[in-house]
Amino acid sequence: MTRQIQFPPDFLWGVATSSYQIEGAAGEDGRGESIWDRFSHTPGKTSNGDTGDVACDHYHRYADDVDLMAALGVRAYRFSVAWPRLYPDGGTRLNRKGLDFYQRLVDRLLDRGVAPAVTLYHWDLPQALQDRGGWTNRDTVARFTHYAETLYHALGDRVGLWMTHNEPWVAGFLGNFRGVHAPGSTDLQSALRAIHHLLLSHGEAVAAYRASGQSGQIGIVLSLHPTYPVNDTQQDRAAAEGSDGYTNRWFLDPVFRASYPTDTVERFQRAGARIDFVEDGDLATMAEPTDFLGVNYYFPRRVSASGSEFGWKVKEHPDPGVPTTAIGWEITPEGLTETLVRLRADYGDMPFYVTENGAPFHDQIDPDGQVRDPARVDFLRRHFVAAQQAIEAGIDLRGYFVWSFLDNFEWAFGYTPRFGIVYVDYPTQRRIPKDSFRFYRDVIAANGLESE
Ligand code: IFM
């Protein structure tokens, strides 16, 4: 039996991207080098040696891209600003041409009836700052606040939705501990220090937004994963709790409780780390009140006890028969509902946005020129239903941003995984809306969908 499900009348349907993944124009108009330029140009760091030098050439094609968003009917577009376009050497010398690009983009969006939603940091730190220690250097916090203030001043009259950081777990742990993202270091102590400064800069940037007198909303975006024990044993349940501390609570607790989770602190200390970077007042700053939480949801983690560094092991491959995306991520829409319900239970009632959700599949152009992506349509349909179930459970979910508008540079995976609802033919830069684009357009137009 099917039934029509509806979303609240002012639900903010959107799409999301980030600067380094789509803009290209890496050396244009005075843009400085970012840590992702350096990392992707280092042999062996990305699939096929792919870089963001050209990406989707959005820097030049933004006007047409915005027109396509308007045709989709989205009410908002979440994009990030490339810090090294504004401050090429990471200091205080503003590169006007870099800022002008975002002025043009915001104007175009508003002209086409799409609300801009700005992420301040989606991982492209100026390399000049990395040369001075990057996020492990406390001074980067002040540099970030200054950069944020420039944007509030320049765009604050037209941008009503701001996000300080995107997924500090990825920037912090994948970039500084696992070494698979920029800047590529592999030291737990550096990662914890970097994360502390990322979260501190979040709090400082929120305070600076309030001080700017702007009346929009500001929050942070976290990548959150429900963690399940592989077996229902005491050991695996403890392992899942440990992994939850590492993945989720290490970020949620500082932002919403002004503390680091004690059990996770102890685990990191047992692995040799020192929590010696917290200064007086830091925890209060990190918990500066925000207007919403942005949730990026992709997949759950299944965890078992092991003798590894922290005492747990995340299952790398789902069991045979469990549906996955093209890069092996388990597809579990109910994990989204569960995440939102858990957040309210543990951190209180607050407005939420799903700031990213989407999936990579092996898309191709059919002989008739169309791109058919039924797996993505099904993925989105089931996750929209999961979001609506959260709303039915009383969660204050305000909007949903599909990742991603365009196929783009998927970091260490390069261009092979395609996440877009618009196919990008990289040799020609032609945009081809996929079936999922039309499906999403219809959902937005109806402000709902049919569910089984
Ligand atoms: O492409 C990334 C994005 O930059 C951050 N969130 C997850 C996406 C898919 O991996």
Short mmCIF file of C-alpha atoms and ligand atoms in Angstrom, two decimals:
data_model
loop_
_atom_site.label_atom_id
_atom_site.label_comp_id
_atom_site.label_asym_id
_atom_site.label_seq_id
_atom_site.Cartn_x
_atom_site.Cartn_y
_atom_site.Cartn_z
CA MET A 1 0.00 0.00 0.00
CA THR A 2 1.33 3.45 -0.77
CA ARG A 3 0.61 6.66 1.06
CA GLN A 4 1.49 10.27 0.36
CA ILE A 5 3.83 11.77 2.93
CA GLN A 6 4.15 15.53 3.29
CA PHE A 7 6.82 17.80 4.69
CA PRO A 8 6.18 21.02 6.65
CA PRO A 9 5.24 23.94 4.37
CA ASP A 10 8.46 25.90 4.93
CA PHE A 11 10.77 22.86 4.68
CA LEU A 12 14.08 23.95 3.16
CA TRP A 13 14.89 21.63 0.26
CA GLY A 14 18.42 22.19 -0.96
CA VAL A 15 21.54 20.85 -2.59
CA ALA A 16 25.12 21.00 -1.32
CA THR A 17 28.65 21.22 -2.70
CA SER A 18 32.03 22.47 -1.51
CA SER A 19 34.62 24.82 -2.97
CA TYR A 20 37.59 22.54 -3.66
CA GLN A 21 35.35 19.79 -4.99
CA ILE A 22 33.74 21.86 -7.75
CA GLU A 23 35.29 25.28 -8.35
CA GLY A 24 38.50 24.55 -10.25
CA ALA A 25 40.27 27.80 -11.30
CA ALA A 26 42.90 26.87 -8.76
CA GLY A 27 45.41 29.47 -9.88
CA GLU A 28 43.05 32.24 -10.93
CA ASP A 29 42.36 35.74 -9.71
CA GLY A 30 44.93 35.58 -6.97
CA ARG A 31 43.75 32.43 -5.20
CA GLY A 32 46.46 31.01 -2.94
CA GLU A 33 47.46 27.40 -2.54
CA SER A 34 45.37 25.28 -0.17
CA ILE A 35 46.37 22.13 1.70
CA TRP A 36 44.27 20.16 -0.77
CA ASP A 37 46.22 21.55 -3.74
CA ARG A 38 49.42 20.45 -2.03
CA PHE A 39 48.04 17.06 -0.98
CA SER A 40 46.39 16.15 -4.28
CA HIS A 41 49.54 17.10 -6.19
CA THR A 42 51.61 14.80 -4.00
CA PRO A 43 52.08 11.50 -5.86
CA GLY A 44 50.06 8.60 -4.48
CA LYS A 45 47.61 10.61 -2.38
CA THR A 46 44.54 10.48 -4.65
CA SER A 47 43.15 7.92 -7.10
CA ASN A 48 44.68 8.41 -10.55
CA GLY A 49 46.52 11.45 -9.19
CA ASP A 50 43.29 13.44 -9.56
CA THR A 51 43.31 17.04 -8.34
CA GLY A 52 40.78 19.87 -8.00
CA ASP A 53 42.65 22.10 -10.47
CA VAL A 54 39.71 22.15 -12.88
CA ALA A 55 37.05 20.05 -11.12
CA CYS A 56 33.63 21.14 -12.45
CA ASP A 57 34.91 24.55 -13.53
CA HIS A 58 32.13 26.00 -11.41
CA TYR A 59 34.18 29.18 -10.89
CA HIS A 60 33.43 30.05 -14.52
CA ARG A 61 30.13 28.22 -14.92
CA TYR A 62 28.43 29.23 -11.68
CA ALA A 63 25.73 31.30 -13.42
CA ASP A 64 24.49 28.35 -15.49
CA ASP A 65 24.82 26.06 -12.49
CA VAL A 66 22.59 28.36 -10.46
CA ASP A 67 20.06 28.42 -13.29
CA LEU A 68 19.97 24.65 -13.18
CA MET A 69 19.35 24.78 -9.42
CA ALA A 70 16.47 27.13 -10.05
CA ALA A 71 15.06 24.65 -12.60
CA LEU A 72 15.34 21.95 -9.94
CA GLY A 73 13.27 24.12 -7.65
CA VAL A 74 15.55 24.02 -4.61
CA ARG A 75 14.98 26.71 -2.05
CA ALA A 76 18.58 26.76 -0.81
CA TYR A 77 22.12 26.05 -1.96
CA ARG A 78 24.79 25.08 0.54
CA PHE A 79 28.28 25.88 -0.72
CA SER A 80 31.60 26.60 0.96
CA VAL A 81 34.01 29.47 0.56
CA ALA A 82 37.64 28.79 -0.35
CA TRP A 83 39.61 30.57 2.35
CA PRO A 84 42.73 30.88 0.11
CA ARG A 85 40.71 32.81 -2.47
CA LEU A 86 40.14 35.53 0.13
CA TYR A 87 43.41 35.30 2.02
CA PRO A 88 45.97 33.70 -0.32
CA ASP A 89 48.78 33.78 2.24
CA GLY A 90 46.57 33.04 5.24
CA GLY A 91 47.20 36.48 6.70
CA THR A 92 45.11 39.64 6.66
CA ARG A 93 45.73 40.82 3.08
CA LEU A 94 42.32 40.47 1.45
CA ASN A 95 42.19 39.39 -2.20
CA ARG A 96 39.17 41.36 -3.46
CA LYS A 97 38.82 39.28 -6.63
CA GLY A 98 38.32 36.16 -4.56
CA LEU A 99 35.60 37.77 -2.49
CA ASP A 100 33.96 39.15 -5.64
CA PHE A 101 33.35 35.63 -6.89
CA TYR A 102 31.20 34.84 -3.85
CA GLN A 103 29.43 38.21 -4.20
CA ARG A 104 28.50 37.29 -7.75
CA LEU A 105 27.41 33.81 -6.73
CA VAL A 106 25.20 35.06 -3.90
CA ASP A 107 23.63 37.71 -6.13
CA ARG A 108 22.88 35.16 -8.81
CA LEU A 109 21.31 32.79 -6.29
CA LEU A 110 19.07 35.48 -4.84
CA ASP A 111 18.12 36.64 -8.30
CA ARG A 112 16.98 33.10 -9.10
CA GLY A 113 15.12 32.66 -5.81
CA VAL A 114 17.60 30.27 -4.17
CA ALA A 115 18.74 31.06 -0.61
CA PRO A 116 22.51 30.86 -0.09
CA ALA A 117 23.75 28.75 2.84
CA VAL A 118 27.45 29.31 3.45
CA THR A 119 29.96 26.91 4.98
CA LEU A 120 33.06 28.75 6.14
CA TYR A 121 35.42 25.78 6.20
CA HIS A 122 35.18 22.67 4.08
CA TRP A 123 38.82 21.62 4.46
CA ASP A 124 40.76 23.90 2.07
CA LEU A 125 43.04 25.63 4.57
CA PRO A 126 45.56 28.09 3.08
CA GLN A 127 48.82 26.16 2.70
CA ALA A 128 50.64 29.17 4.15
CA LEU A 129 48.87 28.50 7.45
CA GLN A 130 49.71 24.81 7.27
CA ASP A 131 53.34 25.82 6.91
CA ARG A 132 52.96 27.35 10.37
CA GLY A 133 51.34 24.23 11.84
CA GLY A 134 47.82 24.54 10.42
CA TRP A 135 45.10 23.65 12.89
CA THR A 136 47.64 22.40 15.41
CA ASN A 137 48.71 26.05 15.82
CA ARG A 138 46.36 27.96 18.12
CA ASP A 139 46.94 31.11 16.09
CA THR A 140 44.92 29.56 13.23
CA VAL A 141 41.82 30.13 15.39
CA ALA A 142 42.32 33.89 15.27
CA ARG A 143 43.02 33.77 11.53
CA PHE A 144 39.77 31.84 10.99
CA THR A 145 37.74 34.30 13.04
CA HIS A 146 39.13 37.18 11.03
CA TYR A 147 38.27 35.39 7.77
CA ALA A 148 34.74 34.66 9.09
CA GLU A 149 34.24 38.31 10.01
CA THR A 150 35.17 39.36 6.50
CA LEU A 151 32.44 37.11 5.13
CA TYR A 152 29.80 38.23 7.64
CA HIS A 153 30.57 41.81 6.72
CA ALA A 154 30.56 41.20 2.96
CA LEU A 155 27.65 38.75 2.63
CA GLY A 156 25.76 38.93 5.92
CA ASP A 157 23.02 41.18 4.56
CA ARG A 158 22.14 38.51 1.96
CA VAL A 159 23.06 35.19 3.58
CA GLY A 160 20.75 33.97 6.35
CA LEU A 161 22.23 30.52 7.00
CA TRP A 162 25.85 30.01 8.07
CA MET A 163 27.84 26.91 8.94
CA THR A 164 31.21 27.25 10.62
CA HIS A 165 32.83 23.88 9.91
CA ASN A 166 32.01 20.88 7.81
CA GLU A 167 32.76 17.51 9.42
CA PRO A 168 35.63 18.30 11.79
CA TRP A 169 35.95 14.53 12.34
CA VAL A 170 37.17 14.17 8.76
CA ALA A 171 39.39 17.26 8.81
CA GLY A 172 40.77 16.26 12.20
CA PHE A 173 41.14 12.50 12.23
CA LEU A 174 41.35 11.62 8.53
CA GLY A 175 43.65 14.56 7.86
CA ASN A 176 45.92 14.39 10.89
CA PHE A 177 45.71 10.85 12.28
CA ARG A 178 44.86 8.51 9.42
CA GLY A 179 46.75 10.64 6.89
CA VAL A 180 44.36 9.93 4.02
CA HIS A 181 43.19 13.53 3.73
CA ALA A 182 45.17 16.78 3.71
CA PRO A 183 47.49 17.63 5.35
CA GLY A 184 48.28 13.91 5.59
CA SER A 185 49.87 13.54 9.01
CA THR A 186 49.50 10.43 11.13
CA ASP A 187 49.85 11.53 14.72
CA LEU A 188 47.03 11.15 17.24
CA GLN A 189 48.33 13.97 19.44
CA SER A 190 48.37 16.39 16.48
CA ALA A 191 44.89 15.29 15.46
CA LEU A 192 43.42 15.95 18.92
CA ARG A 193 45.13 19.32 19.08
CA ALA A 194 43.89 20.23 15.59
CA ILE A 195 40.34 19.19 16.47
CA HIS A 196 40.44 21.26 19.64
CA HIS A 197 41.36 24.34 17.62
CA LEU A 198 38.78 23.55 14.94
CA LEU A 199 36.07 23.44 17.61
CA LEU A 200 37.44 26.49 19.37
CA SER A 201 37.36 28.41 16.10
CA HIS A 202 33.76 27.27 15.64
CA GLY A 203 32.82 28.85 18.98
CA GLU A 204 34.78 32.02 18.24
CA ALA A 205 33.19 32.32 14.80
CA VAL A 206 29.70 31.95 16.32
CA ALA A 207 30.49 34.67 18.88
CA ALA A 208 31.81 36.90 16.10
CA TYR A 209 28.62 36.35 14.14
CA ARG A 210 26.52 37.48 17.11
CA ALA A 211 28.80 40.49 17.57
CA SER A 212 28.37 41.40 13.89
CA GLY A 213 24.72 42.18 14.57
CA GLN A 214 23.46 39.97 11.72
CA SER A 215 20.18 38.22 12.35
CA GLY A 216 20.60 34.96 10.44
CA GLN A 217 21.24 31.49 11.85
CA ILE A 218 24.60 29.87 12.51
CA GLY A 219 25.62 26.34 13.45
CA ILE A 220 28.14 23.58 12.82
CA VAL A 221 27.91 20.56 10.51
CA LEU A 222 28.95 17.16 11.90
CA SER A 223 29.27 13.80 10.17
CA LEU A 224 27.40 11.43 12.46
CA HIS A 225 27.22 7.65 12.33
CA PRO A 226 25.09 5.41 14.50
CA THR A 227 27.42 2.74 15.87
CA TYR A 228 26.10 -0.80 16.33
CA PRO A 229 27.82 -3.78 17.96
CA VAL A 230 28.54 -6.54 15.42
CA ASN A 231 27.44 -9.15 17.96
CA ASP A 232 25.17 -8.56 20.89
CA THR A 233 27.90 -9.24 23.42
CA GLN A 234 29.10 -7.10 26.29
CA GLN A 235 32.51 -6.72 24.57
CA ASP A 236 31.07 -5.57 21.25
CA ARG A 237 28.60 -3.23 22.94
CA ALA A 238 31.52 -1.60 24.79
CA ALA A 239 33.46 -1.40 21.51
CA ALA A 240 30.52 0.31 19.80
CA GLU A 241 30.28 2.78 22.67
CA GLY A 242 34.01 3.47 22.30
CA SER A 243 33.68 4.06 18.58
CA ASP A 244 30.71 6.35 19.21
CA GLY A 245 32.95 8.43 21.48
CA TYR A 246 35.61 8.72 18.78
CA THR A 247 33.21 9.41 15.91
CA ASN A 248 30.30 11.31 17.43
CA ARG A 249 30.66 12.37 21.05
CA TRP A 250 34.16 13.85 20.68
CA PHE A 251 32.45 16.61 18.68
CA LEU A 252 28.93 16.71 20.10
CA ASP A 253 29.95 16.94 23.76
CA PRO A 254 32.22 19.99 23.43
CA VAL A 255 29.69 21.83 21.25
CA PHE A 256 26.60 21.05 23.33
CA ARG A 257 27.95 20.19 26.80
CA ALA A 258 31.19 22.16 27.08
CA SER A 259 33.16 19.00 27.88
CA TYR A 260 35.06 16.15 26.26
CA PRO A 261 33.60 12.67 26.93
CA THR A 262 35.52 11.14 29.85
CA ASP A 263 35.56 7.57 28.52
CA THR A 264 37.05 8.75 25.22
CA VAL A 265 39.61 10.95 26.97
CA GLU A 266 40.73 7.86 28.90
CA ARG A 267 40.99 5.78 25.72
CA PHE A 268 43.08 8.41 23.98
CA GLN A 269 45.31 8.70 27.06
CA ARG A 270 45.78 4.93 27.12
CA ALA A 271 46.88 5.22 23.47
CA GLY A 272 49.55 7.72 24.57
CA ALA A 273 47.83 11.07 23.89
CA ARG A 274 47.92 14.06 26.23
CA ILE A 275 44.94 16.40 26.55
CA ASP A 276 47.25 19.32 27.28
CA PHE A 277 45.86 21.85 24.82
CA VAL A 278 42.72 22.93 26.69
CA GLU A 279 43.11 26.43 28.11
CA ASP A 280 40.85 28.23 30.58
CA GLY A 281 37.62 29.28 28.93
CA ASP A 282 38.07 27.07 25.84
CA LEU A 283 35.27 24.67 26.68
CA ALA A 284 32.79 27.49 27.28
CA THR A 285 33.78 29.07 23.97
CA MET A 286 33.33 25.80 22.08
CA ALA A 287 29.80 25.53 23.48
CA GLU A 288 28.76 29.01 22.36
CA PRO A 289 25.00 28.60 21.73
CA THR A 290 24.13 27.91 18.10
CA ASP A 291 20.88 28.12 16.15
CA PHE A 292 20.85 24.58 14.74
CA LEU A 293 22.91 21.47 14.17
CA GLY A 294 23.74 20.35 10.64
CA VAL A 295 23.76 16.55 10.32
CA ASN A 296 25.61 14.80 7.51
CA TYR A 297 24.33 11.26 7.40
CA TYR A 298 25.64 8.55 5.11
CA PHE A 299 25.97 5.16 6.84
CA PRO A 300 26.24 3.43 10.23
CA ARG A 301 29.36 1.84 11.68
CA ARG A 302 29.34 -1.78 12.89
CA VAL A 303 31.92 -2.35 15.54
CA SER A 304 33.52 -5.28 17.33
CA ALA A 305 36.01 -5.57 20.17
CA SER A 306 39.62 -6.03 19.13
CA GLY A 307 43.17 -5.57 20.30
CA SER A 308 43.68 -2.48 18.11
CA GLU A 309 44.97 0.85 19.44
CA PHE A 310 41.64 1.93 20.99
CA GLY A 311 40.10 -1.51 21.59
CA TRP A 312 37.61 -1.63 18.75
CA LYS A 313 37.46 -2.48 15.08
CA VAL A 314 35.01 -1.04 12.56
CA LYS A 315 33.72 -3.65 10.14
CA GLU A 316 35.07 -2.68 6.73
CA HIS A 317 32.66 -4.53 4.47
CA PRO A 318 28.96 -5.10 5.08
CA ASP A 319 27.74 -8.70 5.03
CA PRO A 320 26.89 -10.16 1.60
CA GLY A 321 23.37 -9.22 0.61
CA VAL A 322 23.36 -5.94 2.55
CA PRO A 323 22.74 -3.13 0.03
CA THR A 324 25.69 -0.80 -0.49
CA THR A 325 26.70 2.18 -2.62
CA ALA A 326 29.40 1.96 -5.30
CA ILE A 327 32.11 2.55 -2.68
CA GLY A 328 30.77 -0.06 -0.30
CA TRP A 329 28.89 2.13 2.18
CA GLU A 330 26.01 0.27 3.80
CA ILE A 331 22.61 1.72 2.92
CA THR A 332 20.58 2.08 6.12
CA PRO A 333 18.00 4.88 5.91
CA GLU A 334 16.62 4.18 9.38
CA GLY A 335 20.02 5.22 10.74
CA LEU A 336 19.05 8.78 9.82
CA THR A 337 15.86 8.70 11.89
CA GLU A 338 17.73 7.07 14.72
CA THR A 339 20.52 9.66 14.63
CA LEU A 340 18.10 12.58 14.83
CA VAL A 341 16.08 10.98 17.62
CA ARG A 342 19.26 10.20 19.57
CA LEU A 343 20.54 13.76 19.18
CA ARG A 344 17.39 15.18 20.68
CA ALA A 345 17.44 12.64 23.53
CA ASP A 346 21.10 13.23 24.40
CA TYR A 347 21.67 16.88 23.51
CA GLY A 348 18.23 18.45 23.73
CA ASP A 349 15.53 19.71 21.44
CA MET A 350 16.92 22.01 18.76
CA PRO A 351 16.46 22.76 15.08
CA PHE A 352 18.26 20.33 12.76
CA TYR A 353 19.09 20.35 9.08
CA VAL A 354 20.22 17.32 7.14
CA THR A 355 23.11 19.22 5.58
CA GLU A 356 24.30 16.27 3.48
CA ASN A 357 22.91 12.96 2.36
CA GLY A 358 23.46 11.17 -0.92
CA ALA A 359 25.23 8.28 -2.56
CA PRO A 360 27.82 7.39 -5.21
CA PHE A 361 26.86 4.97 -7.96
CA HIS A 362 28.41 4.02 -11.31
CA ASP A 363 26.51 6.41 -13.55
CA GLN A 364 26.95 6.55 -17.28
CA ILE A 365 25.49 8.32 -20.27
CA ASP A 366 23.15 6.00 -22.15
CA PRO A 367 23.17 5.98 -25.98
CA ASP A 368 20.11 8.26 -25.95
CA GLY A 369 22.03 10.85 -23.91
CA GLN A 370 20.18 10.22 -20.63
CA VAL A 371 21.71 9.27 -17.29
CA ARG A 372 19.54 6.76 -15.45
CA ASP A 373 20.32 6.28 -11.77
CA PRO A 374 17.53 4.19 -10.24
CA ALA A 375 19.67 3.18 -7.26
CA ARG A 376 20.15 6.83 -6.28
CA VAL A 377 16.44 7.55 -6.74
CA ASP A 378 15.66 4.66 -4.42
CA PHE A 379 18.35 5.80 -1.95
CA LEU A 380 16.96 9.32 -1.80
CA ARG A 381 13.35 8.16 -1.61
CA ARG A 382 14.09 5.96 1.40
CA HIS A 383 16.11 8.64 3.17
CA PHE A 384 13.40 11.25 2.61
CA VAL A 385 10.93 8.85 4.20
CA ALA A 386 13.35 8.35 7.11
CA ALA A 387 13.57 12.12 7.54
CA GLN A 388 9.81 12.43 7.53
CA GLN A 389 9.59 9.73 10.18
CA ALA A 390 11.86 11.84 12.37
CA ILE A 391 9.55 14.80 11.86
CA GLU A 392 6.60 12.60 12.79
CA ALA A 393 8.48 11.67 15.96
CA GLY A 394 8.56 15.37 16.82
CA ILE A 395 12.10 16.22 15.66
CA ASP A 396 12.44 19.85 14.59
CA LEU A 397 13.96 19.06 11.19
CA ARG A 398 13.98 22.23 9.10
CA GLY A 399 15.54 21.18 5.81
CA TYR A 400 17.44 18.67 3.70
CA PHE A 401 20.42 19.25 1.43
CA VAL A 402 21.16 16.50 -1.08
CA TRP A 403 24.84 15.73 -1.59
CA SER A 404 25.62 16.55 -4.21
CA PHE A 405 24.29 18.86 -6.85
CA LEU A 406 27.12 17.98 -9.26
CA ASP A 407 29.41 15.00 -9.66
CA ASN A 408 32.69 16.26 -8.26
CA PHE A 409 36.16 15.64 -6.82
CA GLU A 410 35.60 13.09 -4.07
CA TRP A 411 38.85 13.80 -2.20
CA ALA A 412 41.22 10.80 -2.06
CA PHE A 413 38.83 8.84 -4.31
CA GLY A 414 39.26 11.41 -7.10
CA TYR A 415 36.56 11.69 -9.76
CA THR A 416 35.53 8.05 -10.00
CA PRO A 417 32.67 8.02 -7.48
CA ARG A 418 29.80 10.11 -8.79
CA PHE A 419 27.60 11.62 -6.09
CA GLY A 420 25.73 14.18 -8.20
CA ILE A 421 22.12 14.40 -9.21
CA VAL A 422 23.62 16.20 -12.20
CA TYR A 423 26.15 14.25 -14.24
CA VAL A 424 29.30 16.14 -15.18
CA ASP A 425 30.97 15.06 -18.40
CA TYR A 426 34.43 16.20 -17.33
CA PRO A 427 36.08 16.41 -20.80
CA THR A 428 33.38 18.80 -22.05
CA GLN A 429 32.06 20.06 -18.68
CA ARG A 430 28.55 19.39 -19.98
CA ARG A 431 25.93 19.06 -17.23
CA ILE A 432 23.34 16.30 -17.69
CA PRO A 433 20.54 16.13 -15.11
CA LYS A 434 20.11 12.51 -14.01
CA ASP A 435 16.80 10.77 -13.30
CA SER A 436 17.41 11.56 -9.62
CA PHE A 437 17.35 15.26 -10.51
CA ARG A 438 13.84 14.85 -11.96
CA PHE A 439 12.75 12.71 -9.02
CA TYR A 440 13.99 15.34 -6.56
CA ARG A 441 12.37 18.14 -8.58
CA ASP A 442 9.01 16.35 -8.25
CA VAL A 443 9.48 15.79 -4.51
CA ILE A 444 10.21 19.48 -4.00
CA ALA A 445 7.26 20.54 -6.17
CA ALA A 446 4.88 18.26 -4.21
CA ASN A 447 6.68 18.99 -0.90
CA GLY A 448 6.34 15.27 -0.34
CA LEU A 449 6.36 11.87 -1.98
CA GLU A 450 4.64 8.54 -2.13
CA SER A 451 5.93 5.99 0.32
CA GLU A 452 5.28 2.27 0.55
O1 IFM B 1 32.17 14.57 -0.62
C1 IFM B 1 32.03 14.50 0.75
C2 IFM B 1 31.88 15.87 1.35
O2 IFM B 1 32.95 16.70 1.04
C3 IFM B 1 31.78 15.79 2.85
N1 IFM B 1 30.79 14.83 3.25
C4 IFM B 1 30.79 13.54 2.65
C5 IFM B 1 30.82 13.68 1.14
C6 IFM B 1 30.82 12.29 0.49
O3 IFM B 1 31.93 11.57 0.90
#
